[in-house]
Amino acid sequence: MSISTRLNALWEYANPRKFLATTERVLPVLWLLTAVTLIGGLVWGFFFTPDDYRQGSTVKIIYIHVPSAFLATSAWFMMLITSLVWLIRRHHVSALASRAAAPIGAVMTLIALVTGAIWGQPMWGTWWEWDPRLTSFLVLFLFYLGYMALWEAIEDPDTAADLTSVLCLVGSVFAVLSRYAVYFWNQGLHQGASVLRAGAVAGTDTTEKVSNVYAYPLLFSMAGFFLLFVALVFYRTGTEIRARRIKALLARERVNG
């Protein structure tokens, strides 16, 4: 199968009916996988791993903090892609998927900020520090709020999709900074990646390496968070499609009536 044929097959899901029909079949399985991996990862991490010799039990906050921080930026990157699809191809499902992902990404960003503060107080001696990565995460959270507010403020859905897509392009700068700020600036309290890097789990890289006893349940937990994100995006996108249909029907009734 050629690349163009595969792309054409992928574009078929821009049809709202096909998207709804597909997600209705996929979602039950996706919810089940989410529950198994998320609950399994959290239970494994919180109850079946030892306390760290330096951080004590506070180390276990990584099973919530790291997955939520990863999804906070990943959600925005997903919104960036769907926004570009809307601007280039004008597929309504992509714009609605971006809108559906925004509240999820905002919640993940907030969880990352709060859990980071809870961990930082005993470890760094402060709840907050104007660290490059922390600051860019806070700005990213404000962009999420602005994105959602802009959707609500504009009545015409296509105009709202246009303007929010442009805002998403601008906010992507801070999404990049949130993930890679520790590589751009040497100063700051936040450490670099210690799990999702070459050799971190395999044991070939000993720099800032998370012990495997913590890394394996963490990866399991991250898989659960990711599946949760996908399931919520599918579910919320379907809700947005149905809400758009209802608005169109009501508008048509007002015109005909």
Short mmCIF file of C-alpha atoms in Angstrom, two decimals:
data_model
loop_
_atom_site.label_atom_id
_atom_site.label_comp_id
_atom_site.label_asym_id
_atom_site.label_seq_id
_atom_site.Cartn_x
_atom_site.Cartn_y
_atom_site.Cartn_z
CA MET A 1 0.00 0.00 0.00
CA SER A 2 1.43 3.38 -1.04
CA ILE A 3 1.85 6.33 1.32
CA SER A 4 -0.79 8.35 -0.54
CA THR A 5 -3.28 5.48 -0.19
CA ARG A 6 -2.62 5.25 3.54
CA LEU A 7 -3.04 9.01 3.94
CA ASN A 8 -6.32 8.92 2.05
CA ALA A 9 -7.51 6.13 4.31
CA LEU A 10 -6.53 8.23 7.34
CA TRP A 11 -8.39 11.28 6.02
CA GLU A 12 -11.58 9.21 5.95
CA TYR A 13 -11.75 9.60 9.73
CA ALA A 14 -12.23 13.34 9.19
CA ASN A 15 -15.78 12.34 8.36
CA PRO A 16 -17.71 12.83 11.62
CA ARG A 17 -19.90 9.78 11.07
CA LYS A 18 -16.97 7.46 10.49
CA PHE A 19 -15.10 8.97 13.45
CA LEU A 20 -18.07 8.41 15.76
CA ALA A 21 -18.69 4.88 14.50
CA THR A 22 -15.03 3.95 14.94
CA THR A 23 -14.57 5.46 18.39
CA GLU A 24 -17.79 3.86 19.65
CA ARG A 25 -16.28 0.46 18.82
CA VAL A 26 -12.82 1.29 20.15
CA LEU A 27 -13.69 3.11 23.37
CA PRO A 28 -14.88 0.10 25.46
CA VAL A 29 -11.60 -1.71 24.83
CA LEU A 30 -9.64 1.48 25.38
CA TRP A 31 -11.32 2.15 28.72
CA LEU A 32 -10.52 -1.40 29.83
CA LEU A 33 -6.85 -1.11 28.85
CA THR A 34 -6.68 2.27 30.56
CA ALA A 35 -8.05 0.90 33.81
CA VAL A 36 -5.69 -2.09 33.80
CA THR A 37 -2.51 -0.15 33.05
CA LEU A 38 -3.28 2.97 35.09
CA ILE A 39 -4.46 1.18 38.23
CA GLY A 40 -1.76 -1.47 37.84
CA GLY A 41 1.01 1.09 37.44
CA LEU A 42 -0.11 3.23 40.38
CA VAL A 43 -0.65 0.27 42.72
CA TRP A 44 2.70 -1.22 41.70
CA GLY A 45 4.49 2.07 42.18
CA PHE A 46 2.90 3.21 45.44
CA PHE A 47 2.61 -0.09 47.28
CA PHE A 48 5.24 -2.43 45.84
CA THR A 49 8.33 -0.24 45.54
CA PRO A 50 10.65 0.66 48.43
CA ASP A 51 11.26 4.14 49.80
CA ASP A 52 14.26 5.90 48.32
CA TYR A 53 17.32 6.12 50.60
CA ARG A 54 17.47 9.91 50.17
CA GLN A 55 13.95 11.02 49.22
CA GLY A 56 12.03 8.54 51.32
CA SER A 57 8.40 7.95 50.30
CA THR A 58 8.23 11.29 48.47
CA VAL A 59 9.93 9.64 45.48
CA LYS A 60 6.66 7.88 44.70
CA ILE A 61 5.07 11.12 43.55
CA ILE A 62 6.84 10.50 40.23
CA TYR A 63 4.10 8.02 39.32
CA ILE A 64 1.71 10.96 39.02
CA HIS A 65 4.04 13.91 38.38
CA VAL A 66 6.07 12.50 35.48
CA PRO A 67 3.14 11.11 33.43
CA SER A 68 1.07 14.27 33.92
CA ALA A 69 4.01 16.51 32.97
CA PHE A 70 4.68 14.40 29.89
CA LEU A 71 1.05 14.61 28.79
CA ALA A 72 0.83 18.33 29.56
CA THR A 73 3.23 19.08 26.71
CA SER A 74 2.22 16.12 24.53
CA ALA A 75 -1.42 17.27 24.58
CA TRP A 76 -0.37 20.66 23.28
CA PHE A 77 1.70 19.07 20.51
CA MET A 78 -1.34 16.99 19.57
CA MET A 79 -3.40 20.21 19.49
CA LEU A 80 -0.73 21.78 17.29
CA ILE A 81 -1.02 18.97 14.73
CA THR A 82 -4.83 19.03 14.67
CA SER A 83 -4.81 22.84 14.45
CA LEU A 84 -2.50 22.68 11.44
CA VAL A 85 -4.80 20.11 9.85
CA TRP A 86 -7.72 22.49 10.37
CA LEU A 87 -5.86 25.47 8.91
CA ILE A 88 -4.67 23.49 5.87
CA ARG A 89 -7.45 20.97 5.18
CA ARG A 90 -10.44 22.58 7.03
CA HIS A 91 -11.52 19.27 8.60
CA HIS A 92 -13.93 20.04 11.42
CA VAL A 93 -13.13 16.87 13.35
CA SER A 94 -9.51 18.01 13.74
CA ALA A 95 -10.59 21.39 15.15
CA LEU A 96 -13.02 19.73 17.53
CA ALA A 97 -10.37 17.21 18.60
CA SER A 98 -8.06 20.09 19.46
CA ARG A 99 -10.81 21.74 21.46
CA ALA A 100 -11.56 18.45 23.22
CA ALA A 101 -7.91 17.93 24.20
CA ALA A 102 -7.42 21.39 25.74
CA PRO A 103 -9.17 20.83 29.11
CA ILE A 104 -7.40 17.49 29.49
CA GLY A 105 -4.02 19.09 28.84
CA ALA A 106 -4.83 21.93 31.24
CA VAL A 107 -5.69 19.48 34.02
CA MET A 108 -2.49 17.52 33.37
CA THR A 109 -0.46 20.73 33.50
CA LEU A 110 -2.10 21.73 36.78
CA ILE A 111 -1.46 18.28 38.26
CA ALA A 112 2.19 18.51 37.21
CA LEU A 113 2.56 21.95 38.81
CA VAL A 114 0.88 20.93 42.07
CA THR A 115 2.68 17.60 42.45
CA GLY A 116 5.97 19.29 41.54
CA ALA A 117 5.40 21.83 44.32
CA ILE A 118 4.53 19.08 46.81
CA TRP A 119 7.74 17.25 45.93
CA GLY A 120 9.84 20.41 45.73
CA GLN A 121 9.05 21.69 49.22
CA PRO A 122 10.80 18.85 51.13
CA MET A 123 13.48 18.32 48.46
CA TRP A 124 14.35 21.91 47.48
CA GLY A 125 13.07 23.66 50.58
CA THR A 126 10.56 25.73 48.57
CA TRP A 127 7.14 25.29 47.03
CA TRP A 128 8.03 27.35 43.99
CA GLU A 129 11.10 28.62 42.22
CA TRP A 130 11.27 30.73 39.06
CA ASP A 131 13.12 27.90 37.40
CA PRO A 132 13.06 27.99 33.54
CA ARG A 133 11.13 24.74 33.28
CA LEU A 134 8.67 25.57 36.08
CA THR A 135 8.06 29.05 34.69
CA SER A 136 7.49 27.80 31.14
CA PHE A 137 5.07 25.18 32.52
CA LEU A 138 3.14 27.92 34.29
CA VAL A 139 2.98 29.96 31.07
CA LEU A 140 1.83 26.84 29.21
CA PHE A 141 -1.01 26.46 31.73
CA LEU A 142 -2.04 30.08 31.09
CA PHE A 143 -2.03 29.37 27.36
CA TYR A 144 -4.37 26.44 27.96
CA LEU A 145 -6.74 28.72 29.86
CA GLY A 146 -6.52 31.36 27.13
CA TYR A 147 -7.16 28.77 24.43
CA MET A 148 -10.31 27.50 26.14
CA ALA A 149 -11.53 31.03 26.89
CA LEU A 150 -11.08 32.04 23.25
CA TRP A 151 -13.20 29.10 22.08
CA GLU A 152 -15.98 30.15 24.44
CA ALA A 153 -15.75 33.86 23.59
CA ILE A 154 -16.33 33.53 19.83
CA GLU A 155 -19.76 32.54 18.59
CA ASP A 156 -18.89 31.45 15.05
CA PRO A 157 -17.22 28.01 15.36
CA ASP A 158 -15.07 28.35 12.24
CA THR A 159 -13.72 31.74 13.32
CA ALA A 160 -13.08 30.33 16.79
CA ALA A 161 -11.21 27.39 15.26
CA ASP A 162 -9.09 29.76 13.15
CA LEU A 163 -8.09 32.03 16.03
CA THR A 164 -7.48 29.22 18.51
CA SER A 165 -5.32 27.45 15.93
CA VAL A 166 -3.14 30.54 15.62
CA LEU A 167 -2.95 30.76 19.42
CA CYS A 168 -1.92 27.11 19.49
CA LEU A 169 0.95 27.84 17.10
CA VAL A 170 2.21 30.59 19.40
CA GLY A 171 1.78 28.50 22.55
CA SER A 172 3.79 25.68 21.01
CA VAL A 173 6.93 27.68 21.77
CA PHE A 174 6.22 27.33 25.47
CA ALA A 175 5.31 23.66 25.07
CA VAL A 176 8.79 23.11 23.65
CA LEU A 177 10.37 25.18 26.42
CA SER A 178 8.41 23.25 29.06
CA ARG A 179 9.86 19.97 27.86
CA TYR A 180 13.40 21.05 26.96
CA ALA A 181 14.09 24.12 29.12
CA VAL A 182 16.70 22.26 31.17
CA TYR A 183 18.73 21.79 27.99
CA PHE A 184 18.42 25.43 26.91
CA TRP A 185 19.56 26.90 30.25
CA ASN A 186 22.06 25.48 32.70
CA GLN A 187 20.58 27.31 35.67
CA GLY A 188 17.51 26.06 37.51
CA LEU A 189 16.60 23.44 40.07
CA HIS A 190 14.71 21.05 37.81
CA GLN A 191 16.76 18.10 36.62
CA GLY A 192 16.80 16.68 33.12
CA ALA A 193 15.15 13.52 31.86
CA SER A 194 16.02 10.44 33.87
CA VAL A 195 13.74 7.77 32.40
CA LEU A 196 12.85 8.48 28.76
CA ARG A 197 16.41 8.62 27.46
CA ALA A 198 18.65 6.14 25.73
CA GLY A 199 19.96 3.59 28.18
CA ALA A 200 18.14 4.98 31.20
CA VAL A 201 16.13 1.83 31.76
CA ALA A 202 18.46 -0.59 30.05
CA GLY A 203 21.24 0.40 32.41
CA THR A 204 23.76 1.55 29.80
CA ASP A 205 23.46 5.19 30.88
CA THR A 206 24.24 5.91 34.51
CA THR A 207 23.80 9.70 34.34
CA GLU A 208 20.74 10.81 36.33
CA LYS A 209 19.36 7.32 35.99
CA VAL A 210 16.20 6.23 37.78
CA SER A 211 16.58 2.82 39.34
CA ASN A 212 14.75 0.07 37.49
CA VAL A 213 12.69 -0.69 40.59
CA TYR A 214 11.06 2.71 40.07
CA ALA A 215 11.43 2.99 36.30
CA TYR A 216 9.38 -0.05 35.32
CA PRO A 217 6.20 0.82 37.26
CA LEU A 218 6.68 4.43 36.14
CA LEU A 219 6.62 3.38 32.49
CA PHE A 220 3.53 1.29 33.20
CA SER A 221 1.88 4.30 34.85
CA MET A 222 2.83 6.53 31.91
CA ALA A 223 1.20 4.06 29.53
CA GLY A 224 -1.96 4.22 31.64
CA PHE A 225 -1.98 8.03 31.60
CA PHE A 226 -1.44 8.03 27.84
CA LEU A 227 -4.31 5.61 27.23
CA LEU A 228 -6.48 7.72 29.53
CA PHE A 229 -5.66 10.80 27.47
CA VAL A 230 -6.50 9.05 24.19
CA ALA A 231 -9.77 7.68 25.58
CA LEU A 232 -10.80 11.08 26.92
CA VAL A 233 -9.94 12.82 23.65
CA PHE A 234 -12.00 10.30 21.67
CA TYR A 235 -14.91 10.63 24.08
CA ARG A 236 -14.82 14.43 24.26
CA THR A 237 -14.39 14.80 20.49
CA GLY A 238 -17.51 12.70 19.98
CA THR A 239 -19.32 14.95 22.45
CA GLU A 240 -18.16 18.05 20.57
CA ILE A 241 -19.36 16.59 17.24
CA ARG A 242 -22.80 15.85 18.67
CA ALA A 243 -23.02 19.29 20.28
CA ARG A 244 -22.14 20.90 16.94
CA ARG A 245 -24.86 18.88 15.23
CA ILE A 246 -27.44 19.94 17.82
CA LYS A 247 -26.51 23.60 17.37
CA ALA A 248 -26.83 23.25 13.59
CA LEU A 249 -30.26 21.62 13.92
CA LEU A 250 -31.50 24.29 16.32
CA ALA A 251 -30.25 27.03 14.01
CA ARG A 252 -32.00 25.39 11.06
CA GLU A 253 -35.24 25.15 13.02
CA ARG A 254 -35.06 28.84 13.93
CA VAL A 255 -34.56 29.76 10.26
CA ASN A 256 -37.39 27.49 9.03
CA GLY A 257 -39.67 28.45 11.88
#
